[in-house]
Coordinates of C-alpha atoms in Angstrom, one line a residue:
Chain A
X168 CA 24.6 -3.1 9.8
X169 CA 21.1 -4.0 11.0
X170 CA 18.7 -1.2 12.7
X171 CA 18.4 -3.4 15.7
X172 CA 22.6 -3.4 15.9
X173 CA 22.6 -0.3 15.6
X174 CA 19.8 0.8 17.7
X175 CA 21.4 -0.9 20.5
X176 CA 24.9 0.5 20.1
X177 CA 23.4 4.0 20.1
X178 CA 21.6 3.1 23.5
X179 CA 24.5 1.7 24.6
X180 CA 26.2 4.9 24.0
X181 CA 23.4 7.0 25.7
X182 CA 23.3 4.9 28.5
X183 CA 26.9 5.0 29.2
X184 CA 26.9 8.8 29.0
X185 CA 24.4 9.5 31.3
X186 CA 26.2 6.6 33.6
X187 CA 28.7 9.2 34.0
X188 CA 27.1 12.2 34.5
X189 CA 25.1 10.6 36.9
X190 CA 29.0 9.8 38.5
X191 CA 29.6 13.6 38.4
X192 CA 29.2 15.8 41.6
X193 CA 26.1 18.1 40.7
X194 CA 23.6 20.3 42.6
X195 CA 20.8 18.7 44.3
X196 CA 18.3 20.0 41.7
X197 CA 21.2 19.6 38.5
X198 CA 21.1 15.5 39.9
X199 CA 17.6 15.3 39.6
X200 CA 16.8 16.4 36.4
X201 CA 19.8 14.5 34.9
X202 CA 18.1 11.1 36.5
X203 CA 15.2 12.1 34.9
X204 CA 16.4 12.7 31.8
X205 CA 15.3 9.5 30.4
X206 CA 11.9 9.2 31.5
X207 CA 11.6 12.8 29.8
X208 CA 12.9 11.8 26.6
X209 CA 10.4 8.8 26.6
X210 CA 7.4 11.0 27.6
X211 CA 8.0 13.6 25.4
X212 CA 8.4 11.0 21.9
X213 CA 5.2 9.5 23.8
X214 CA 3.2 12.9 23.6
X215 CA 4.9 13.9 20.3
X216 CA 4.1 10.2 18.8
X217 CA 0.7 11.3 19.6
X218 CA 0.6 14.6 18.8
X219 CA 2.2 13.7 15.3
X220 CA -0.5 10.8 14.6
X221 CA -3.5 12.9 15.9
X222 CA -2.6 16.0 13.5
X223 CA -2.6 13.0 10.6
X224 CA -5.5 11.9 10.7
X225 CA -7.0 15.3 11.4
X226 CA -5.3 16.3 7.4
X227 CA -5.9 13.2 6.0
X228 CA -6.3 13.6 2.2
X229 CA -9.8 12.7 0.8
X230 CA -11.2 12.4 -2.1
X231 CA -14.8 12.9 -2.8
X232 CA -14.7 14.0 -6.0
X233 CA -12.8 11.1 -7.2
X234 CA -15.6 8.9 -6.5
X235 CA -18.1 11.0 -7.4
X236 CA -16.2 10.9 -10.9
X237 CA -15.9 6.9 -10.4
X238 CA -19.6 6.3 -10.0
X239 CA -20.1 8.3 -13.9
X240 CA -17.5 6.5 -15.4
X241 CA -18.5 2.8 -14.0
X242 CA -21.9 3.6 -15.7
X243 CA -20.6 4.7 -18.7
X244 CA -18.8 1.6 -18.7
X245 CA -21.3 -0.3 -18.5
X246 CA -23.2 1.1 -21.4
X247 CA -20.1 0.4 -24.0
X248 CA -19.5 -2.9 -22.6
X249 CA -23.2 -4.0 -23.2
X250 CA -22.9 -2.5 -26.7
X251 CA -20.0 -4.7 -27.4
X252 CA -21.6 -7.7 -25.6
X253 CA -19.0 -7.9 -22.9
X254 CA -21.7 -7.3 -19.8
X255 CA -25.1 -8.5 -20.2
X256 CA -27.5 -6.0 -20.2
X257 CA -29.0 -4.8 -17.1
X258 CA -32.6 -6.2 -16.0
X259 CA -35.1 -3.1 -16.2
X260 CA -37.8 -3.1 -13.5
X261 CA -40.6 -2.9 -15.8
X262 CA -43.9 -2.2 -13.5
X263 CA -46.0 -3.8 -16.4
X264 CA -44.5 -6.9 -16.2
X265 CA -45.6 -7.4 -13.0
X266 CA -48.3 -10.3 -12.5
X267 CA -51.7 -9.8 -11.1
X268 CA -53.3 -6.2 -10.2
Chain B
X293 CA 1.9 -0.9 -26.3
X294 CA 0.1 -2.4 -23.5
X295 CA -1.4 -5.6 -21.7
X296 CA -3.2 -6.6 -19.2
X297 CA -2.3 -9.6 -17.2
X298 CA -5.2 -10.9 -15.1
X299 CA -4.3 -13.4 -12.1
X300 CA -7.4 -14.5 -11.1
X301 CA -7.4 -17.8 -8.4
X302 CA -10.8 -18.7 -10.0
X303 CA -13.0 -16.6 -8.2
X304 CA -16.4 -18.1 -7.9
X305 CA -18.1 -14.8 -9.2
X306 CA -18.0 -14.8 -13.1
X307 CA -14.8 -13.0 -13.4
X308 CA -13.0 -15.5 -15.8
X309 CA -16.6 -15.4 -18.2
X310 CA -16.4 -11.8 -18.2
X311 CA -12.6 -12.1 -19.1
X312 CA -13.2 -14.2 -22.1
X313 CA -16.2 -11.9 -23.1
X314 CA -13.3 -9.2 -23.0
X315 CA -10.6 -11.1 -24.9
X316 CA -12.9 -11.6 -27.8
X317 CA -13.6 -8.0 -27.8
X318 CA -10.1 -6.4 -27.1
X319 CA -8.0 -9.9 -28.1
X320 CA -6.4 -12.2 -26.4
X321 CA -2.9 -10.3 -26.8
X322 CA -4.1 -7.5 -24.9
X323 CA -5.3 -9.4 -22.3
X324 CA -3.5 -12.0 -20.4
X325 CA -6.0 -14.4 -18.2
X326 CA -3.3 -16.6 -16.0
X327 CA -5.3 -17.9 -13.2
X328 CA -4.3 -20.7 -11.0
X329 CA -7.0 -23.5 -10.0
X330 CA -6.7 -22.2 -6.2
X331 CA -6.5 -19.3 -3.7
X332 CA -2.7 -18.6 -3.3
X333 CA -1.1 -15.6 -1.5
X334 CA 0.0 -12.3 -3.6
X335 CA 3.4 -12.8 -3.6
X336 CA 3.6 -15.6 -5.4
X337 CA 0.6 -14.2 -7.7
X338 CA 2.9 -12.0 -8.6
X339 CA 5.2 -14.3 -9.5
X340 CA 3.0 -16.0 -11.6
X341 CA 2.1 -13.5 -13.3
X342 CA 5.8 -12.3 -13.8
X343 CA 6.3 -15.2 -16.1
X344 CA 3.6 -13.9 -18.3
X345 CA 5.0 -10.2 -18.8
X346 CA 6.4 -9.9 -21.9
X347 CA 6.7 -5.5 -21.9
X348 CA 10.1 -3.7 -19.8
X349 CA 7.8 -2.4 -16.9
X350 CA 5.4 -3.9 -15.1
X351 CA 2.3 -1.8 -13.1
X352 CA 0.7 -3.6 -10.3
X353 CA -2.6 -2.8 -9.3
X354 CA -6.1 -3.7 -8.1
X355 CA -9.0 -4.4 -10.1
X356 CA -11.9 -3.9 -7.9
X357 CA -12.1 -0.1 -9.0
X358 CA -10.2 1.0 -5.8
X359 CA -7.3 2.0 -8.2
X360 CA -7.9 4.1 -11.4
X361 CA -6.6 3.9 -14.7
X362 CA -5.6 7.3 -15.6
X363 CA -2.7 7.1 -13.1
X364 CA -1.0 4.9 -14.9
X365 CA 0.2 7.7 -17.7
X366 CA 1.3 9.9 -14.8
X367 CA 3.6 7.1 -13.0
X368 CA 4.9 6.6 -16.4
X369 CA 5.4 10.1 -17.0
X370 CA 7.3 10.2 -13.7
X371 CA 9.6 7.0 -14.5
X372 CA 10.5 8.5 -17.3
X373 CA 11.3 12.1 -15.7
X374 CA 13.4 10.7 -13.2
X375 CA 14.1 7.2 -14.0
X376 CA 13.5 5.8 -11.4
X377 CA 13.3 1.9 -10.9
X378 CA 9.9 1.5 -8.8
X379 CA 7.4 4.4 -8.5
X380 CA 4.8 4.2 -6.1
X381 CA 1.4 5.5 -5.7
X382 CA 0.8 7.6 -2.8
X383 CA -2.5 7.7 -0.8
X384 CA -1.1 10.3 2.2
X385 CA -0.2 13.2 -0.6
X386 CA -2.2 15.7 -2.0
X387 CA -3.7 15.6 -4.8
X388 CA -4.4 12.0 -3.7
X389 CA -6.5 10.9 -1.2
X390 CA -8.7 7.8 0.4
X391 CA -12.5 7.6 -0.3
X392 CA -14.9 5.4 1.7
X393 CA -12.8 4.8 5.4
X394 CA -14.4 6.2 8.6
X395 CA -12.7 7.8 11.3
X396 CA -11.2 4.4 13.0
X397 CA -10.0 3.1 9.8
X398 CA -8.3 6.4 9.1
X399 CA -6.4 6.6 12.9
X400 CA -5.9 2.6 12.0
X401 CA -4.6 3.5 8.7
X402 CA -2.1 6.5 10.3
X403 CA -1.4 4.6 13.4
X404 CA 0.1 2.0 11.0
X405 CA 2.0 4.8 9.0
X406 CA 3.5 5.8 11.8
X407 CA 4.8 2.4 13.3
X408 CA 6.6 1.4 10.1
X409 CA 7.9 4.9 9.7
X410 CA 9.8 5.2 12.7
X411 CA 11.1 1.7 12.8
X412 CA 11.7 1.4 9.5
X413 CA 12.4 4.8 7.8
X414 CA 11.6 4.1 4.3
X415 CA 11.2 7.6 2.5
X416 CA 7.9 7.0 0.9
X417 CA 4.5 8.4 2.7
X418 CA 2.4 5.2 1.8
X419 CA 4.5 1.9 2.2
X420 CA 1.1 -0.3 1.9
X421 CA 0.0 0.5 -1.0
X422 CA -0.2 -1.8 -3.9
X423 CA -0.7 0.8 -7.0
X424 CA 2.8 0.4 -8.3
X425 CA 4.7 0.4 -11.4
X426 CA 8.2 -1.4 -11.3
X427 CA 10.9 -2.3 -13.7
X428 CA 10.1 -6.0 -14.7
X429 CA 13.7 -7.2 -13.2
X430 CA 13.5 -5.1 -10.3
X431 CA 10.0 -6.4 -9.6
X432 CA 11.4 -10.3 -10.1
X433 CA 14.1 -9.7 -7.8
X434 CA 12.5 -8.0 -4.9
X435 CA 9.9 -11.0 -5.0
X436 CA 12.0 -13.6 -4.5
X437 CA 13.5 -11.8 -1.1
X438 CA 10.2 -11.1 -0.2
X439 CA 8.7 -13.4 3.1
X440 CA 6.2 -11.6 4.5
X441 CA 2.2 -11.8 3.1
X442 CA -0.6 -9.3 3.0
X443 CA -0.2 -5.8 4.1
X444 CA 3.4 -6.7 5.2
X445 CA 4.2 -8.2 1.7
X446 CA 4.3 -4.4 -0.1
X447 CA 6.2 -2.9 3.0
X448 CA 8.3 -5.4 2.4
X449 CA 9.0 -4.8 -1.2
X450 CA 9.9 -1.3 -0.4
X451 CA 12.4 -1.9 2.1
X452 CA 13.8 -4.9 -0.1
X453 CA 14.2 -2.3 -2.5
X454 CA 16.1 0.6 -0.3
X455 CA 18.6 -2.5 0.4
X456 CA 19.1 -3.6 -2.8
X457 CA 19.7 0.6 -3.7
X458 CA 16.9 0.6 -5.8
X459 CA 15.4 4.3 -6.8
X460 CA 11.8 5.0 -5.2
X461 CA 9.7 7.8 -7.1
X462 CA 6.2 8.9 -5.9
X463 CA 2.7 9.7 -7.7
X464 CA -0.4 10.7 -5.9
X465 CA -3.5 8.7 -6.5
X466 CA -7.0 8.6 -5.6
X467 CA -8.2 5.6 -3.9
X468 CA -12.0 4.8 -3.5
X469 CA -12.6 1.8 -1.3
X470 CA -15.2 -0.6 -1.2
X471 CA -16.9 -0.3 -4.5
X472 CA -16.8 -3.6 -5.2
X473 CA -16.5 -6.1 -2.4
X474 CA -15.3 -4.6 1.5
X475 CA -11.6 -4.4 2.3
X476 CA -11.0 -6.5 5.4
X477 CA -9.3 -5.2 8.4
X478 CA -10.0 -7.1 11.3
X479 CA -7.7 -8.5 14.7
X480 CA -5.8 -11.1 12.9
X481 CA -4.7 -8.2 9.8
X482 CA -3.4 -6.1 13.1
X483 CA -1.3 -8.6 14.6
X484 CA 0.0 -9.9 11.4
X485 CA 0.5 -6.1 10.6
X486 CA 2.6 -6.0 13.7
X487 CA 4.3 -9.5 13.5
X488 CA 6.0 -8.4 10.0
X489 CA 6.9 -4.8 11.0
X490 CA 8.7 -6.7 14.0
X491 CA 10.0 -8.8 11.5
X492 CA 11.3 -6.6 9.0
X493 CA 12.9 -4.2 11.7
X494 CA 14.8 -6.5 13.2
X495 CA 16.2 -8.7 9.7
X496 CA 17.0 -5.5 8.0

């Protein structure tokens, strides 16, 4: 069965329940609260939704010290890889070679 | 034994020269250059490069340094301990992590998480990630249900494989963005984003 299928049949199902308890003879107060029961629900995944994504990012993993390590090993890369002939060698900025004073 | 299949779309920035340089170091056994004379989509660079795999398994993975190396022995390790058919690398779990996004592309990043969680419920912490080893079969199959491109593509791949009753393992890696080149994540990536999470939740 698809999620959308049954998505909609468990709505259905919600819907239909609170249809009749909507029906049912309650207290003034009792009939409120059960018409607003679906507006709550929807608030409360709003704020939790948010809640949820906030505390996420807030723990988000990272990983300094992964690219800390990255940066050594791309260098020492480098250095085999021009031994072998792979890369060419790296310009140095040799102030001597500069023209003029 | 190993090898490396490279799909490069000729990228106009040396890549294929340094390739060659590395083939007559390392061999051309070792390393597979399959490119194609344009700039196709992922999915079917996968495909591609499928037809070149000669080994069992098959990792998928970067090569712009975002994705390192030395996890490849521990998603082996872990295919092995639980035999599973796809395992996954995880940028959400500890000991992994994300290097190089600011704040916005963090809450973009979690935002997204979230979204495809709830609609979708796939059981793995980081369904966009692309630093993946998979059984070669498995990998053939779930790439010729696949529809969607980008971002979308590697959700896609994981839900494709809860439906076909695949088994999902995870592994925690490091990823350290923008190295080399900057990841793109602009207007259009967000409401293609969206488009194929609509997509996927209401075909599967």
């Amino acid at each position: 069965m698809l999620r959308i299928v049954r998505l909609i049949l468990w709505s259905m199902l919600f819907v239909a329940i609170w249809a009749v308890a909507l029906q049912l003879k309650w207290s003034e107060s009792t009939q409120w609260v059960i018409q607003m029961v679906p507006l709550w629900m929807l608030v409360s995944f709003g704020f939790f939704s948010l809640g949820k994504i906030g505390m996420s990012v807030a723990v988000f993993p990272t990983c300094l010290d992964a690219a800390l390590d990255l940066q050594k090993e791309i260098s020492q890369a480098r250095v085999e890889l021009e031994k072998n002939g792979v890369l060419e060698p790296t310009k140095t900025n040799n102030m001597m070679d500069k023209k003029g004073k | 034994s190993f090898e490396i299949v490279i799909v490069d779309d000729n990228s106009p920035d040396g890549t294929q020269d340094v390739i060659k340089r590395l083939q007559k170091v390392y061999g051309d056994d070792r390393i597979k250059l399959r490119g194609r004379s344009g700039k196709l989509g992922l999915g079917s660079a996968y495909m591609h490069g499928l037809q070149f795999v000669s080994g069992e398994y098959v990792i998928i993975m970067d090569a712009d340094m975002s994705h390192h190396p030395k996890f490849i022995p521990e998603m082996i390790a872990e295919q092995e301990r639980s035999g599973a058919d796809i395992v996954t690398g995880t940028r959400y779990v500890q000991p992994g992590g994300v290097h190089g996004w600011d704040l916005r592309r963090k809450l973009t990043s979690r935002v997204a998480n979230y979204l495809a969680a709830t609609l979708l419920s796939p059981g793995v912490s980081d369904l966009t990630g692309s630093f993946r080893l998979y059984r070669k079969d498995v990998l053939k199959t779930l790439v010729s249900q696949a529809v969607s491109k980008g971002y979308v593509f590697q959700m896609e791949m994981i839900i494709r494989a809860r439906q076909n009753g695949f088994s999902i393992a995870e592994v925690p890696v490091t990823f350290v963005d923008r190295v080399y080149g900057a990841s793109k994540l602009g207007g259009s990536e967000i409401v293609g984003y969206l488009k194929g999470l609509i997509y996927l939740f209401l075909t599967t």
